[in-house]
Coordinates of C-alpha atoms in Angstrom, one line a residue:
M1 CA 103.1 88.6 127.5
H2 CA 104.0 88.2 130.9
K3 CA 101.6 85.1 131.3
A4 CA 103.8 83.2 128.2
P5 CA 105.3 80.3 129.3
C6 CA 108.8 82.0 127.4
V7 CA 109.8 84.8 125.7
G8 CA 112.6 85.3 123.0
L9 CA 114.4 88.5 122.9
A10 CA 116.0 90.0 119.6
V11 CA 118.2 93.0 120.3
D12 CA 119.8 95.5 117.9
E13 CA 121.7 98.5 118.8
S14 CA 121.0 101.3 116.1
T15 CA 121.2 104.8 115.7
D16 CA 118.3 107.4 114.9
I17 CA 118.9 110.2 112.5
W18 CA 120.8 112.5 115.0
D19 CA 123.1 109.8 115.7
N20 CA 121.9 108.9 119.2
A21 CA 122.1 105.2 119.8
Q22 CA 119.5 103.4 120.4
L23 CA 118.8 99.5 121.6
L24 CA 115.6 98.2 119.6
E25 CA 114.2 95.1 121.9
Y26 CA 111.7 92.5 120.3
A27 CA 109.8 89.8 121.8
R28 CA 108.7 86.4 120.5
F29 CA 106.0 84.6 122.7
F30 CA 103.3 82.0 122.5
N31 CA 100.3 84.1 123.4
T32 CA 98.4 81.9 125.4
D33 CA 94.6 83.4 124.9
Q34 CA 94.7 83.9 121.6
K35 CA 96.8 80.4 120.9
T36 CA 99.1 81.9 118.7
S37 CA 102.9 82.8 118.4
C38 CA 103.6 87.0 118.7
E39 CA 105.9 89.0 117.9
D40 CA 106.1 92.6 119.4
L41 CA 108.8 95.8 119.5
I42 CA 109.1 95.7 123.3
G43 CA 110.8 98.9 123.4
V44 CA 113.2 101.3 122.0
T45 CA 115.6 102.1 124.8
P46 CA 118.0 105.5 124.3
L47 CA 121.6 104.7 124.9
Q48 CA 122.3 108.0 126.9
T49 CA 126.2 107.6 126.9
S50 CA 127.6 104.5 125.0
T51 CA 126.8 101.5 124.0
R52 CA 129.0 98.8 126.2
G53 CA 127.8 95.5 127.1
E54 CA 127.0 97.0 130.5
D55 CA 124.9 99.6 129.0
I56 CA 123.1 97.2 126.7
Y57 CA 122.2 94.7 129.7
L58 CA 121.0 97.1 131.6
A59 CA 118.7 98.6 129.1
I60 CA 117.6 95.2 128.5
K61 CA 116.8 94.1 132.2
E62 CA 115.0 97.1 132.7
M63 CA 112.6 96.6 129.7
V64 CA 112.0 93.3 130.3
T65 CA 111.3 94.6 134.2
K66 CA 109.1 97.1 132.6
R67 CA 107.2 94.8 131.1
G68 CA 106.6 92.1 133.9
I69 CA 108.5 89.6 132.5
E70 CA 110.5 87.3 134.6
P71 CA 113.9 86.8 133.7
K72 CA 113.7 83.0 133.8
Q73 CA 110.7 83.6 131.0
V74 CA 113.4 84.4 129.0
V75 CA 115.1 81.6 126.5
S76 CA 116.7 83.1 123.9
I77 CA 118.7 86.3 122.7
T78 CA 119.3 87.4 119.5
T79 CA 122.1 89.8 118.6
D80 CA 123.9 91.2 115.6
G81 CA 127.1 89.5 116.9
A82 CA 128.8 92.9 118.2
P83 CA 131.5 92.7 120.6
S84 CA 129.4 94.7 122.9
M85 CA 126.3 92.2 122.5
I86 CA 128.5 88.9 122.7
G87 CA 131.9 89.4 124.3
K88 CA 132.8 86.6 126.3
E89 CA 133.2 88.5 129.7
K90 CA 131.5 92.0 129.4
G91 CA 129.1 91.5 127.0
A92 CA 125.1 92.1 127.2
V93 CA 124.6 87.8 126.8
A94 CA 127.5 86.9 129.1
R95 CA 125.8 89.1 131.7
L96 CA 122.6 87.8 130.8
K97 CA 123.9 84.4 131.3
G98 CA 124.8 85.1 134.3
D99 CA 121.5 85.8 135.5
N100 CA 119.9 82.5 133.3
P101 CA 122.8 80.1 132.6
E102 CA 120.0 78.3 130.5
L103 CA 119.7 81.3 128.2
L104 CA 120.3 80.5 124.7
S105 CA 122.2 82.6 122.5
Y106 CA 121.8 83.2 118.7
H107 CA 123.6 86.0 117.0
C108 CA 123.2 86.8 112.8
I109 CA 119.7 85.8 112.1
I110 CA 118.6 88.3 110.5
P111 CA 121.4 88.1 107.3
Q112 CA 119.9 84.3 107.3
S113 CA 116.6 85.7 106.8
V114 CA 117.5 87.4 104.1
L115 CA 119.2 84.2 102.8
C116 CA 115.9 82.8 102.7
A117 CA 114.2 85.5 100.8
S118 CA 115.8 84.7 97.8
L119 CA 113.2 82.3 96.1
S120 CA 113.1 79.5 93.8
D121 CA 111.3 80.0 90.4
E122 CA 108.3 77.6 91.6
H123 CA 108.2 79.7 95.0
A124 CA 108.2 82.9 93.3
E125 CA 105.8 82.1 91.3
V126 CA 103.4 81.3 94.3
M127 CA 104.6 84.6 96.1
N128 CA 103.7 86.9 93.2
T129 CA 100.6 85.6 92.6
M130 CA 99.6 86.4 96.3
M131 CA 101.0 89.4 96.0
K132 CA 98.9 90.4 92.7
M133 CA 95.7 89.3 94.8
I134 CA 96.6 91.1 97.6
S135 CA 97.6 94.4 95.8
F136 CA 94.2 94.0 93.8
L137 CA 92.4 93.5 97.4
R138 CA 94.0 96.2 99.0
A139 CA 95.1 98.8 96.3
S140 CA 92.2 98.8 93.3
S141 CA 90.4 101.5 95.4
S142 CA 89.9 102.5 98.6
Y143 CA 86.0 101.8 98.7
Q144 CA 87.1 97.7 98.0
R145 CA 90.0 98.1 101.0
R146 CA 86.9 99.8 103.4
M147 CA 84.8 96.8 102.1
L148 CA 87.1 94.4 102.6
R149 CA 88.3 95.4 106.5
E150 CA 84.4 95.4 107.2
F151 CA 84.2 92.4 106.1
L152 CA 86.7 90.9 108.2
R153 CA 85.4 92.3 111.1
E154 CA 81.9 91.1 110.6
V155 CA 83.3 87.3 110.2
D156 CA 85.7 87.8 112.9
A157 CA 88.6 87.0 111.1
N158 CA 92.1 86.6 112.7
A159 CA 93.2 89.9 111.1
D160 CA 91.1 92.8 109.7
D161 CA 93.3 93.7 107.1
L162 CA 96.0 92.2 104.8
L163 CA 99.7 93.4 105.2
L164 CA 101.2 94.3 101.5
H165 CA 105.0 93.7 101.6
N166 CA 107.8 95.9 101.1
N167 CA 111.6 96.0 101.7
V168 CA 111.4 96.9 105.5
R169 CA 112.7 94.2 107.4
W170 CA 109.4 93.9 109.8
L171 CA 107.0 93.9 107.0
S172 CA 108.8 90.6 105.4
K173 CA 107.4 88.7 102.7
G174 CA 107.1 85.8 105.7
R175 CA 104.8 88.1 107.7
V176 CA 102.6 88.6 104.5
L177 CA 102.5 85.2 103.5
E178 CA 101.4 84.4 107.1
R179 CA 98.8 87.0 107.4
F180 CA 97.2 86.1 103.8
W181 CA 97.3 82.2 105.0
S182 CA 95.4 82.7 108.4
I183 CA 92.5 84.6 106.4
R184 CA 92.2 82.6 103.4
R185 CA 88.8 81.0 103.4
D186 CA 87.5 84.9 104.6
L187 CA 89.4 86.4 101.8
A188 CA 87.9 83.4 99.4
S189 CA 84.5 84.4 101.1
F190 CA 84.9 88.0 99.9
L191 CA 86.2 87.3 96.5
A192 CA 82.8 85.1 96.0
E193 CA 80.6 88.2 97.2
L194 CA 82.9 90.8 95.2
S195 CA 81.3 91.6 92.0
S196 CA 84.1 92.7 90.4
Q197 CA 85.3 91.2 87.0
K198 CA 89.1 91.4 88.2
A199 CA 87.9 88.9 90.8
T200 CA 87.1 86.1 88.8

């Protein structure tokens, strides 16, 4: 990640089951070695005393430094739009823009992704077909799943397994579709080799 030409951050203040405040920090960047766009949870930072803009700013700075990311590499930040995040003078984003005036800031991106998830009938049919294929490949038997994973390793596919969609934010339909698409040719080869009536 430290070799990436630019990094986009997404941060969200949340609480755990014991009501302790935490800052979740995600990074999106271009992996120059693999020539692909990557997204990674880079940290979960406990906010010990308060969730003021200053606390969030310091937590972000600490995590960026810890991960070896130069401040000028950070080109954008996405937040939920809370005052401690986007406050005009004391918000975390304002403080970060003090360090890097070119920083782009976005908020409420996650609800937009939820809106995008409501698919038209045509797209829903494609998604449903793909989900049936994934369920067949992953869930019909543990033996078949092991065979699929071994096959994907043997052919040096871009991924070693398929994702299974659920409603958790970080395993969205988009990620499932992206993974499926990246290994589609390998999956076709696997299905051609599979001696199962369901695959034809």
